Amino acid sequence: MTPEATRIVLENVDFRLPTQVTDDNSVVALKSLVFEPLVWWHPHGCVKPGLFASWESSPDARSWRFHIRDEAIFHDGLRCTADVIVTYILGFLDSRDYFGMPWSYSRYFAHARISAESETTVTIETPAPFPDVLEVLCDFWPSRIDAADKPVLGTGPYSVRQFERNDGIGRATLEVLRPSKSHKSHVIVATQEPDGAKRLQLLRDGKVDVALNLERTRNLQLLNFDSSLNWGKTHSTLSVIYYLNCPEGVFSSPELRLAANLALDNAALVDKVYQGLATPSASIVSPFHHGFVEAALQPIPYNPDQARRLVKKFGSEQNLELKLRSPTYMPEHAERISQFVASALESIGFSVQVEVETNRPEYARQIGLRKEIGDLALFDSTPNSTFRVLDDKVSSDARNTWWLGYHDDELQKRFRAARQTIANKERAEAYGSCLARLHENPPWLYIAHPDVVWASRPGLSLNIGPSGVLSL
């Protein structure tokens, strides 16, 4: 019997090398069908079994033992043993993203001992407590290269029967390898269409069954949620933000960083730019992140009068001319966001020059490697771990690639305490305290968390989680 087939169109169809990483939503969607993470991320610091079915740690969170689930087998029949997982982890530590930018995994595990205790048990030992190791391991999705040198061998329910990528356009066919009660015989044909409006039209024309990444449609008014299709949307963990130049210039002043946030009507921006398909930001992370609930934060109130008073106070001493830097995409609707923000800042006394960079990979290198952010630069923040966002981008201890010069003694004290807190509930409260401090003394200009939007033909249902994981 010919398996049932579902035709899916995405913004991007790609499978990355085991030493490469991306948080691209469309790549995550397919990855979540073919591979399994070591452990599954869930909102609010909750982690559930993945390839690791169970684990235990020492009371001080320095020693961890992880047990591989029974019958973990790659799609070519090779058993997923502890040796294979250790090899994958060590290779992934120096991973880089689409733009060649390094990630921080090697720093987290720089002094760790990662080994195979047995065929089914992996151990991780660190010299200092590492209670956040579980959230970090959510980013590790073991994969292998197949005989055709393609990075498509996983242990998930779907195997990759065909994958081609020519001139930057990908196409893949996935098939359930071992049908069962939970995963019946089924084929997915995934095609790539970079234009969101065209993805939606392919669905309306009956040429595909599912259209993903519709939140990236340039004209969001096309997403009318009419009854001819099954529509879905969810809030995401993505944070759209502006890095502020904390070491020099206007935003070396904590008061003027606060003034910039007070000047921005986040709700109006979400309504005008995102057509309501986003959540206004209140902090460096989304409402799904560990510690956000405990912080009980609301977006910094829109108060242009207070913002003007703060600017006027510093106006005689500071140069109030700002250079605002923006890409054209990633985040989506980047230029419209920057126009809105420039207008808000000018309304409280700043003079704003907007500089647009059309080369997105070069923009990432300019911001992360060379710190060429002007006074503020539009960017997005993708890690699902509060620890990772703080350690990679805010804390002045590590001064990592994406740290842009922010320092606050009180925040540093709270973050160091959170990193040493073992119990999950108490650690959530400790991270909530960090987020509360960053509400008082913001390092960034907080914008929004865009929704994820998709649609399918009538009779077909699917679900996408806030981190981009696809469930059929």
GROMACS .gro file of C-alpha atoms in nm:
model
  472
    1MET     CA    1   0.000   0.000   0.000
    2THR     CA    2   0.134   0.346  -0.091
    3PRO     CA    3   0.190   0.552   0.224
    4GLU     CA    4  -0.015   0.867   0.271
    5ALA     CA    5   0.185   1.175   0.166
    6THR     CA    6   0.178   1.529   0.304
    7ARG     CA    7   0.325   1.814   0.100
    8ILE     CA    8   0.482   2.089   0.311
    9VAL     CA    9   0.630   2.417   0.189
   10LEU     CA   10   0.877   2.601   0.412
   11GLU     CA   11   1.095   2.909   0.389
   12ASN     CA   12   1.407   2.692   0.403
   13VAL     CA   13   1.470   2.319   0.356
   14ASP     CA   14   1.808   2.218   0.490
   15PHE     CA   15   1.987   1.968   0.712
   16ARG     CA   16   2.300   2.099   0.880
   17LEU     CA   17   2.628   1.921   0.943
   18PRO     CA   18   2.673   1.772   1.293
   19THR     CA   19   2.921   2.054   1.361
   20GLN     CA   20   2.682   2.330   1.252
   21VAL     CA   21   2.395   2.491   1.437
   22THR     CA   22   2.093   2.700   1.351
   23ASP     CA   23   1.774   2.812   1.523
   24ASP     CA   24   1.602   2.876   1.187
   25ASN     CA   25   1.239   2.782   1.251
   26SER     CA   26   1.194   2.601   0.920
   27VAL     CA   27   1.510   2.397   0.973
   28VAL     CA   28   1.400   2.310   1.328
   29ALA     CA   29   1.062   2.192   1.198
   30LEU     CA   30   1.213   1.921   0.977
   31LYS     CA   31   1.494   1.847   1.221
   32SER     CA   32   1.241   1.768   1.493
   33LEU     CA   33   1.095   1.490   1.276
   34VAL     CA   34   1.425   1.328   1.173
   35PHE     CA   35   1.643   1.372   1.483
   36GLU     CA   36   1.595   1.366   1.859
   37PRO     CA   37   1.753   1.606   2.107
   38LEU     CA   38   1.939   1.459   2.400
   39VAL     CA   39   1.654   1.602   2.610
   40TRP     CA   40   1.344   1.792   2.500
   41TRP     CA   41   1.304   2.158   2.594
   42HIS     CA   42   0.967   2.260   2.738
   43PRO     CA   43   0.859   2.602   2.870
   44HIS     CA   44   0.957   2.741   3.210
   45GLY     CA   45   1.270   2.534   3.264
   46CYS     CA   46   1.097   2.200   3.218
   47VAL     CA   47   1.310   1.934   3.046
   48LYS     CA   48   1.177   1.595   2.936
   49PRO     CA   49   1.344   1.275   2.813
   50GLY     CA   50   1.467   1.253   2.456
   51LEU     CA   51   1.753   1.031   2.347
   52PHE     CA   52   1.841   1.036   2.715
   53ALA     CA   53   1.555   0.849   2.878
   54SER     CA   54   1.665   0.927   3.233
   55TRP     CA   55   1.946   1.087   3.430
   56GLU     CA   56   2.071   1.158   3.778
   57SER     CA   57   2.318   1.406   3.923
   58SER     CA   58   2.529   1.450   4.231
   59PRO     CA   59   2.386   1.679   4.500
   60ASP     CA   60   2.625   1.957   4.393
   61ALA     CA   61   2.531   1.928   4.019
   62ARG     CA   62   2.893   1.862   3.923
   63SER     CA   63   2.850   1.501   3.813
   64TRP     CA   64   2.578   1.382   3.573
   65ARG     CA   65   2.489   1.036   3.441
   66PHE     CA   66   2.261   1.010   3.135
   67HIS     CA   67   2.101   0.687   3.017
   68ILE     CA   68   2.017   0.634   2.648
   69ARG     CA   69   1.665   0.517   2.573
   70ASP     CA   70   1.610   0.155   2.473
   71GLU     CA   71   1.622   0.071   2.102
   72ALA     CA   72   1.780   0.401   2.000
   73ILE     CA   73   1.885   0.318   1.643
   74PHE     CA   74   2.000   0.543   1.359
   75HIS     CA   75   1.814   0.516   1.031
   76ASP     CA   76   2.093   0.310   0.874
   77GLY     CA   77   2.063   0.050   1.152
   78LEU     CA   78   2.361   0.161   1.365
   79ARG     CA   79   2.289   0.157   1.739
   80CYS     CA   80   2.305   0.492   1.912
   81THR     CA   81   2.558   0.409   2.183
   82ALA     CA   82   2.726   0.627   2.441
   83ASP     CA   83   3.046   0.635   2.234
   84VAL     CA   84   2.853   0.771   1.936
   85ILE     CA   85   2.686   1.039   2.149
   86VAL     CA   86   3.015   1.144   2.310
   87THR     CA   87   3.176   1.175   1.966
   88TYR     CA   88   2.884   1.388   1.850
   89ILE     CA   89   2.894   1.614   2.159
   90LEU     CA   90   3.268   1.674   2.132
   91GLY     CA   91   3.232   1.756   1.762
   92PHE     CA   92   2.942   1.993   1.827
   93LEU     CA   93   3.120   2.197   2.094
   94ASP     CA   94   3.289   2.417   1.835
   95SER     CA   95   2.973   2.454   1.623
   96ARG     CA   96   2.913   2.760   1.409
   97ASP     CA   97   2.595   2.905   1.262
   98TYR     CA   98   2.492   2.991   0.905
   99PHE     CA   99   2.708   3.302   0.916
  100GLY     CA  100   3.019   3.130   1.050
  101MET     CA  101   2.971   3.277   1.398
  102PRO     CA  102   3.088   3.062   1.691
  103TRP     CA  103   2.847   2.950   1.961
  104SER     CA  104   2.936   2.907   2.328
  105TYR     CA  105   2.912   2.534   2.389
  106SER     CA  106   3.288   2.485   2.399
  107ARG     CA  107   3.312   2.748   2.672
  108TYR     CA  108   3.041   2.582   2.883
  109PHE     CA  109   3.223   2.249   2.871
  110ALA     CA  110   3.582   2.378   2.852
  111HIS     CA  111   3.685   2.200   3.172
  112ALA     CA  112   3.432   1.917   3.161
  113ARG     CA  113   3.504   1.547   3.128
  114ILE     CA  114   3.253   1.388   2.889
  115SER     CA  115   3.280   1.012   2.858
  116ALA     CA  116   3.102   0.684   2.791
  117GLU     CA  117   3.063   0.496   3.117
  118SER     CA  118   2.902   0.202   2.933
  119GLU     CA  119   2.728   0.140   2.601
  120THR     CA  120   2.415   0.309   2.734
  121THR     CA  121   2.541   0.568   2.984
  122VAL     CA  122   2.711   0.904   2.921
  123THR     CA  123   2.875   1.093   3.206
  124ILE     CA  124   2.948   1.465   3.227
  125GLU     CA  125   3.165   1.593   3.510
  126THR     CA  126   3.238   1.961   3.564
  127PRO     CA  127   3.465   2.132   3.818
  128ALA     CA  128   3.190   2.379   3.914
  129PRO     CA  129   2.818   2.317   3.964
  130PHE     CA  130   2.630   2.318   3.633
  131PRO     CA  131   2.259   2.287   3.716
  132ASP     CA  132   2.168   2.443   3.378
  133VAL     CA  133   2.331   2.160   3.182
  134LEU     CA  134   1.992   2.007   3.099
  135GLU     CA  135   1.867   2.319   2.919
  136VAL     CA  136   2.194   2.338   2.729
  137LEU     CA  137   2.166   1.975   2.617
  138CYS     CA  138   1.827   2.054   2.462
  139ASP     CA  139   2.030   2.213   2.179
  140PHE     CA  140   2.216   1.887   2.102
  141TRP     CA  141   2.047   1.672   1.834
  142PRO     CA  142   2.281   1.379   1.750
  143SER     CA  143   2.310   1.312   1.379
  144ARG     CA  144   2.545   1.135   1.143
  145ILE     CA  145   2.659   1.163   0.782
  146ASP     CA  146   2.518   0.904   0.541
  147ALA     CA  147   2.701   0.720   0.261
  148ALA     CA  148   2.628   1.008   0.023
  149ASP     CA  149   2.795   1.260   0.262
  150LYS     CA  150   2.463   1.413   0.365
  151PRO     CA  151   2.392   1.495   0.732
  152VAL     CA  152   2.058   1.317   0.746
  153LEU     CA  153   2.096   1.013   0.971
  154GLY     CA  154   1.900   1.048   1.292
  155THR     CA  155   1.702   0.842   1.540
  156GLY     CA  156   1.365   1.018   1.506
  157PRO     CA  157   1.044   0.874   1.359
  158TYR     CA  158   1.111   0.997   1.003
  159SER     CA  159   1.408   0.900   0.786
  160VAL     CA  160   1.530   1.111   0.495
  161ARG     CA  161   1.467   0.922   0.175
  162GLN     CA  162   1.586   1.205  -0.050
  163PHE     CA  163   1.752   1.543   0.012
  164GLU     CA  164   1.887   1.782  -0.249
  165ARG     CA  165   1.996   2.143  -0.224
  166ASN     CA  166   2.084   2.335  -0.540
  167ASP     CA  167   2.155   2.708  -0.567
  168GLY     CA  168   2.035   2.756  -0.210
  169ILE     CA  169   1.698   2.586  -0.265
  170GLY     CA  170   1.629   2.258  -0.083
  171ARG     CA  171   1.387   1.971  -0.130
  172ALA     CA  172   1.347   1.663   0.086
  173THR     CA  173   1.133   1.351   0.113
  174LEU     CA  174   1.086   1.200   0.458
  175GLU     CA  175   0.928   0.867   0.540
  176VAL     CA  176   0.833   0.691   0.860
  177LEU     CA  177   1.102   0.423   0.883
  178ARG     CA  178   0.942   0.192   1.137
  179PRO     CA  179   0.561   0.232   1.134
  180SER     CA  180   0.395   0.182   1.471
  181LYS     CA  181   0.075   0.273   1.650
  182SER     CA  182   0.213   0.619   1.725
  183HIS     CA  183   0.379   0.673   1.384
  184LYS     CA  184   0.183   0.520   1.097
  185SER     CA  185   0.324   0.475   0.747
  186HIS     CA  186   0.356   0.826   0.608
  187VAL     CA  187   0.563   1.035   0.364
  188ILE     CA  188   0.641   1.407   0.384
  189VAL     CA  189   0.749   1.597   0.073
  190ALA     CA  190   0.914   1.922   0.183
  191THR     CA  191   0.977   2.199  -0.068
  192GLN     CA  192   1.130   2.542  -0.027
  193GLU     CA  193   0.978   2.877  -0.121
  194PRO     CA  194   1.150   3.181   0.032
  195ASP     CA  195   0.853   3.416  -0.027
  196GLY     CA  196   0.583   3.391   0.241
  197ALA     CA  197   0.304   3.518   0.016
  198LYS     CA  198   0.392   3.255  -0.244
  199ARG     CA  199   0.392   2.982   0.022
  200LEU     CA  200   0.039   3.080   0.121
  201GLN     CA  201  -0.073   3.091  -0.242
  202LEU     CA  202   0.067   2.743  -0.308
  203LEU     CA  203  -0.157   2.620  -0.027
  204ARG     CA  204  -0.462   2.808  -0.154
  205ASP     CA  205  -0.403   2.664  -0.503
  206GLY     CA  206  -0.396   2.309  -0.363
  207LYS     CA  207  -0.034   2.249  -0.467
  208VAL     CA  208   0.074   2.181  -0.108
  209ASP     CA  209  -0.105   2.064   0.206
  210VAL     CA  210   0.080   2.277   0.462
  211ALA     CA  211   0.246   2.619   0.449
  212LEU     CA  212   0.483   2.707   0.733
  213ASN     CA  213   0.668   3.024   0.842
  214LEU     CA  214   0.380   3.249   0.737
  215GLU     CA  215   0.471   3.505   1.005
  216ARG     CA  216   0.759   3.593   0.771
  217THR     CA  217   0.520   3.710   0.500
  218ARG     CA  218   0.608   4.067   0.408
  219ASN     CA  219   0.241   4.172   0.389
  220LEU     CA  220   0.088   4.032   0.705
  221GLN     CA  221  -0.260   4.144   0.598
  222LEU     CA  222  -0.259   3.838   0.368
  223LEU     CA  223  -0.294   3.629   0.683
  224ASN     CA  224  -0.667   3.678   0.719
  225PHE     CA  225  -0.732   3.350   0.907
  226ASP     CA  226  -1.030   3.273   0.682
  227SER     CA  227  -1.231   2.955   0.725
  228SER     CA  228  -1.117   2.798   0.395
  229LEU     CA  229  -0.795   2.683   0.567
  230ASN     CA  230  -0.692   2.540   0.903
  231TRP     CA  231  -0.485   2.814   1.063
  232GLY     CA  232  -0.247   2.783   1.354
  233LYS     CA  233  -0.034   3.023   1.551
  234THR     CA  234   0.164   3.024   1.872
  235HIS     CA  235   0.375   3.269   2.064
  236SER     CA  236   0.746   3.201   2.014
  237THR     CA  237   1.059   3.211   2.229
  238LEU     CA  238   1.231   3.449   1.983
  239SER     CA  239   1.316   3.794   2.119
  240VAL     CA  240   1.349   4.091   1.884
  241ILE     CA  241   1.572   4.351   2.049
  242TYR     CA  242   1.808   4.640   1.989
  243TYR     CA  243   2.155   4.608   2.128
  244LEU     CA  244   2.246   4.938   2.295
  245ASN     CA  245   2.604   5.065   2.291
  246CYS     CA  246   2.666   5.047   2.664
  247PRO     CA  247   3.042   5.125   2.680
  248GLU     CA  248   3.034   5.463   2.502
  249GLY     CA  249   2.806   5.736   2.378
  250VAL     CA  250   2.451   5.814   2.483
  251PHE     CA  251   2.361   5.465   2.604
  252SER     CA  252   2.652   5.436   2.842
  253SER     CA  253   2.402   5.612   3.068
  254PRO     CA  254   2.159   5.371   3.244
  255GLU     CA  255   1.904   5.655   3.261
  256LEU     CA  256   1.908   5.703   2.883
  257ARG     CA  257   1.882   5.328   2.823
  258LEU     CA  258   1.571   5.338   3.037
  259ALA     CA  259   1.451   5.648   2.852
  260ALA     CA  260   1.472   5.464   2.520
  261ASN     CA  261   1.249   5.187   2.657
  262LEU     CA  262   1.005   5.437   2.809
  263ALA     CA  263   0.979   5.611   2.471
  264LEU     CA  264   0.866   5.297   2.288
  265ASP     CA  265   0.498   5.207   2.275
  266ASN     CA  266   0.548   4.831   2.233
  267ALA     CA  267   0.176   4.761   2.204
  268ALA     CA  268   0.141   5.011   1.919
  269LEU     CA  269   0.447   4.866   1.744
  270VAL     CA  270   0.301   4.515   1.768
  271ASP     CA  271  -0.029   4.641   1.630
  272LYS     CA  272   0.118   4.847   1.345
  273VAL     CA  273   0.422   4.643   1.235
  274TYR     CA  274   0.321   4.289   1.332
  275GLN     CA  275  -0.054   4.332   1.275
  276GLY     CA  276  -0.102   4.199   1.628
  277LEU     CA  277   0.097   3.879   1.560
  278ALA     CA  278   0.352   3.929   1.840
  279THR     CA  279   0.381   3.982   2.215
  280PRO     CA  280   0.542   4.301   2.352
  281SER     CA  281   0.870   4.230   2.531
  282ALA     CA  282   0.927   4.289   2.899
  283SER     CA  283   1.281   4.159   2.935
  284ILE     CA  284   1.571   3.987   2.760
  285VAL     CA  285   1.376   3.660   2.727
  286SER     CA  286   1.027   3.546   2.634
  287PRO     CA  287   0.741   3.455   2.872
  288PHE     CA  288   0.832   3.087   2.810
  289HIS     CA  289   1.180   3.117   2.960
  290HIS     CA  290   1.297   2.992   3.298
  291GLY     CA  291   1.237   3.256   3.563
  292PHE     CA  292   1.000   3.476   3.364
  293VAL     CA  293   0.689   3.369   3.555
  294GLU     CA  294   0.868   3.419   3.887
  295ALA     CA  295   0.977   3.770   3.782
  296ALA     CA  296   0.611   3.864   3.714
  297LEU     CA  297   0.712   4.132   3.465
  298GLN     CA  298   0.509   4.352   3.235
  299PRO     CA  299   0.660   4.554   2.948
  300ILE     CA  300   0.826   4.877   3.060
  301PRO     CA  301   0.536   5.125   3.059
  302TYR     CA  302   0.511   5.366   2.769
  303ASN     CA  303   0.587   5.703   2.926
  304PRO     CA  304   0.725   5.955   2.674
  305ASP     CA  305   0.697   6.242   2.923
  306GLN     CA  306   0.931   6.070   3.169
  307ALA     CA  307   1.158   5.974   2.880
  308ARG     CA  308   1.179   6.341   2.767
  309ARG     CA  309   1.268   6.450   3.121
  310LEU     CA  310   1.551   6.199   3.133
  311VAL     CA  311   1.680   6.307   2.791
  312LYS     CA  312   1.654   6.676   2.881
  313LYS     CA  313   1.850   6.611   3.199
  314PHE     CA  314   2.140   6.475   2.996
  315GLY     CA  315   2.092   6.691   2.688
  316SER     CA  316   2.343   6.956   2.783
  317GLU     CA  317   2.613   6.697   2.848
  318GLN     CA  318   2.551   6.434   2.585
  319ASN     CA  319   2.552   6.425   2.208
  320LEU     CA  320   2.191   6.330   2.135
  321GLU     CA  321   2.251   6.229   1.773
  322LEU     CA  322   2.202   5.853   1.735
  323LYS     CA  323   2.309   5.606   1.469
  324LEU     CA  324   2.054   5.325   1.445
  325ARG     CA  325   2.170   5.017   1.255
  326SER     CA  326   1.931   4.769   1.096
  327PRO     CA  327   1.940   4.463   0.869
  328THR     CA  328   1.668   4.403   0.610
  329TYR     CA  329   1.559   4.070   0.762
  330MET     CA  330   1.630   3.845   1.061
  331PRO     CA  331   1.434   3.976   1.234
  332GLU     CA  332   1.151   3.996   0.985
  333HIS     CA  333   0.999   4.339   0.913
  334ALA     CA  334   1.331   4.486   1.028
  335GLU     CA  335   1.314   4.815   0.836
  336ARG     CA  336   0.957   4.888   0.948
  337ILE     CA  337   1.055   4.817   1.309
  338SER     CA  338   1.351   5.053   1.277
  339GLN     CA  339   1.137   5.329   1.127
  340PHE     CA  340   0.893   5.297   1.418
  341VAL     CA  341   1.171   5.301   1.677
  342ALA     CA  342   1.352   5.595   1.513
  343SER     CA  343   1.031   5.798   1.524
  344ALA     CA  344   0.979   5.710   1.892
  345LEU     CA  345   1.331   5.816   1.985
  346GLU     CA  346   1.306   6.140   1.789
  347SER     CA  347   0.983   6.223   1.972
  348ILE     CA  348   1.172   6.245   2.303
  349GLY     CA  349   1.458   6.463   2.179
  350PHE     CA  350   1.704   6.240   1.997
  351SER     CA  351   1.813   6.290   1.637
  352VAL     CA  352   1.828   5.951   1.465
  353GLN     CA  353   2.019   5.843   1.154
  354VAL     CA  354   1.906   5.500   1.028
  355GLU     CA  355   2.174   5.292   0.856
  356VAL     CA  356   2.053   4.977   0.675
  357GLU     CA  357   2.288   4.685   0.599
  358THR     CA  358   2.162   4.465   0.314
  359ASN     CA  359   2.423   4.188   0.361
  360ARG     CA  360   2.280   3.990   0.654
  361PRO     CA  361   2.583   3.760   0.714
  362GLU     CA  362   2.812   4.062   0.712
  363TYR     CA  363   2.576   4.244   0.949
  364ALA     CA  364   2.606   3.957   1.199
  365ARG     CA  365   2.984   3.974   1.181
  366GLN     CA  366   2.982   4.352   1.217
  367ILE     CA  367   2.770   4.333   1.532
  368GLY     CA  368   2.911   4.022   1.700
  369LEU     CA  369   3.277   4.024   1.602
  370ARG     CA  370   3.359   4.389   1.542
  371LYS     CA  371   3.100   4.550   1.774
  372GLU     CA  372   3.001   4.799   1.504
  373ILE     CA  373   2.657   4.873   1.646
  374GLY     CA  374   2.650   5.251   1.622
  375ASP     CA  375   2.436   5.356   1.916
  376LEU     CA  376   2.176   5.083   1.876
  377ALA     CA  377   2.144   4.785   1.642
  378LEU     CA  378   1.843   4.567   1.566
  379PHE     CA  379   1.896   4.196   1.625
  380ASP     CA  380   1.719   3.885   1.749
  381SER     CA  381   1.792   3.653   2.039
  382THR     CA  382   1.714   3.284   1.996
  383PRO     CA  383   1.841   3.068   2.287
  384ASN     CA  384   1.563   2.896   2.482
  385SER     CA  385   1.774   2.893   2.798
  386THR     CA  386   1.772   3.194   3.033
  387PHE     CA  387   2.118   3.089   3.148
  388ARG     CA  388   2.245   3.101   2.790
  389VAL     CA  389   2.099   3.446   2.716
  390LEU     CA  390   2.245   3.589   3.035
  391ASP     CA  391   2.584   3.420   3.000
  392ASP     CA  392   2.627   3.479   2.625
  393LYS     CA  393   2.481   3.826   2.587
  394VAL     CA  394   2.438   4.017   2.912
  395SER     CA  395   2.685   3.907   3.179
  396SER     CA  396   3.018   4.088   3.182
  397ASP     CA  397   3.193   3.784   3.331
  398ALA     CA  398   3.235   3.585   3.009
  399ARG     CA  399   3.240   3.878   2.760
  400ASN     CA  400   3.132   3.642   2.487
  401THR     CA  401   3.079   3.718   2.115
  402TRP     CA  402   2.734   3.867   2.172
  403TRP     CA  403   2.821   4.068   2.482
  404LEU     CA  404   2.802   4.434   2.382
  405GLY     CA  405   2.955   4.601   2.687
  406TYR     CA  406   2.679   4.600   2.950
  407HIS     CA  407   2.788   4.580   3.313
  408ASP     CA  408   2.585   4.601   3.632
  409ASP     CA  409   2.728   4.496   3.969
  410GLU     CA  410   2.387   4.399   4.108
  411LEU     CA  411   2.301   4.186   3.804
  412GLN     CA  412   2.638   4.011   3.823
  413LYS     CA  413   2.578   3.924   4.189
  414ARG     CA  414   2.233   3.782   4.115
  415PHE     CA  415   2.348   3.588   3.809
  416ARG     CA  416   2.638   3.425   3.994
  417ALA     CA  417   2.394   3.319   4.266
  418ALA     CA  418   2.150   3.175   4.009
  419ARG     CA  419   2.426   2.970   3.846
  420GLN     CA  420   2.503   2.809   4.182
  421THR     CA  421   2.139   2.734   4.270
  422ILE     CA  422   2.071   2.360   4.232
  423ALA     CA  423   1.698   2.305   4.286
  424ASN     CA  424   1.489   2.394   3.982
  425LYS     CA  425   1.223   2.595   4.169
  426GLU     CA  426   1.477   2.802   4.359
  427ARG     CA  427   1.682   2.853   4.042
  428ALA     CA  428   1.372   2.983   3.863
  429GLU     CA  429   1.328   3.237   4.141
  430ALA     CA  430   1.696   3.332   4.118
  431TYR     CA  431   1.671   3.385   3.742
  432GLY     CA  432   1.349   3.578   3.798
  433SER     CA  433   1.547   3.809   4.023
  434CYS     CA  434   1.799   3.861   3.740
  435LEU     CA  435   1.520   3.946   3.496
  436ALA     CA  436   1.368   4.189   3.745
  437ARG     CA  437   1.701   4.370   3.771
  438LEU     CA  438   1.723   4.393   3.391
  439HIS     CA  439   1.378   4.550   3.392
  440GLU     CA  440   1.511   4.823   3.623
  441ASN     CA  441   1.841   4.868   3.435
  442PRO     CA  442   1.785   4.741   3.080
  443PRO     CA  443   2.087   4.654   2.864
  444TRP     CA  444   1.878   4.651   2.545
  445LEU     CA  445   1.577   4.817   2.389
  446TYR     CA  446   1.306   4.555   2.427
  447ILE     CA  447   1.076   4.508   2.125
  448ALA     CA  448   0.861   4.194   2.085
  449HIS     CA  449   0.831   3.816   2.055
  450PRO     CA  450   0.684   3.737   1.710
  451ASP     CA  451   0.418   3.470   1.672
  452VAL     CA  452   0.474   3.160   1.459
  453VAL     CA  453   0.195   3.119   1.199
  454TRP     CA  454   0.107   2.829   0.972
  455ALA     CA  455  -0.189   2.701   0.771
  456SER     CA  456  -0.301   2.367   0.626
  457ARG     CA  457  -0.574   2.229   0.405
  458PRO     CA  458  -0.903   2.137   0.575
  459GLY     CA  459  -0.891   1.800   0.747
  460LEU     CA  460  -0.518   1.814   0.823
  461SER     CA  461  -0.400   1.919   1.167
  462LEU     CA  462  -0.053   1.985   1.300
  463ASN     CA  463   0.110   2.173   1.582
  464ILE     CA  464   0.424   2.382   1.620
  465GLY     CA  465   0.561   2.457   1.965
  466PRO     CA  466   0.706   2.791   2.079
  467SER     CA  467   1.058   2.664   2.004
  468GLY     CA  468   0.968   2.560   1.647
  469VAL     CA  469   0.922   2.185   1.701
  470LEU     CA  470   0.672   2.036   1.454
  471SER     CA  471   0.419   1.769   1.546
  472LEU     CA  472   0.196   1.605   1.285
   0.00000   0.00000   0.00000
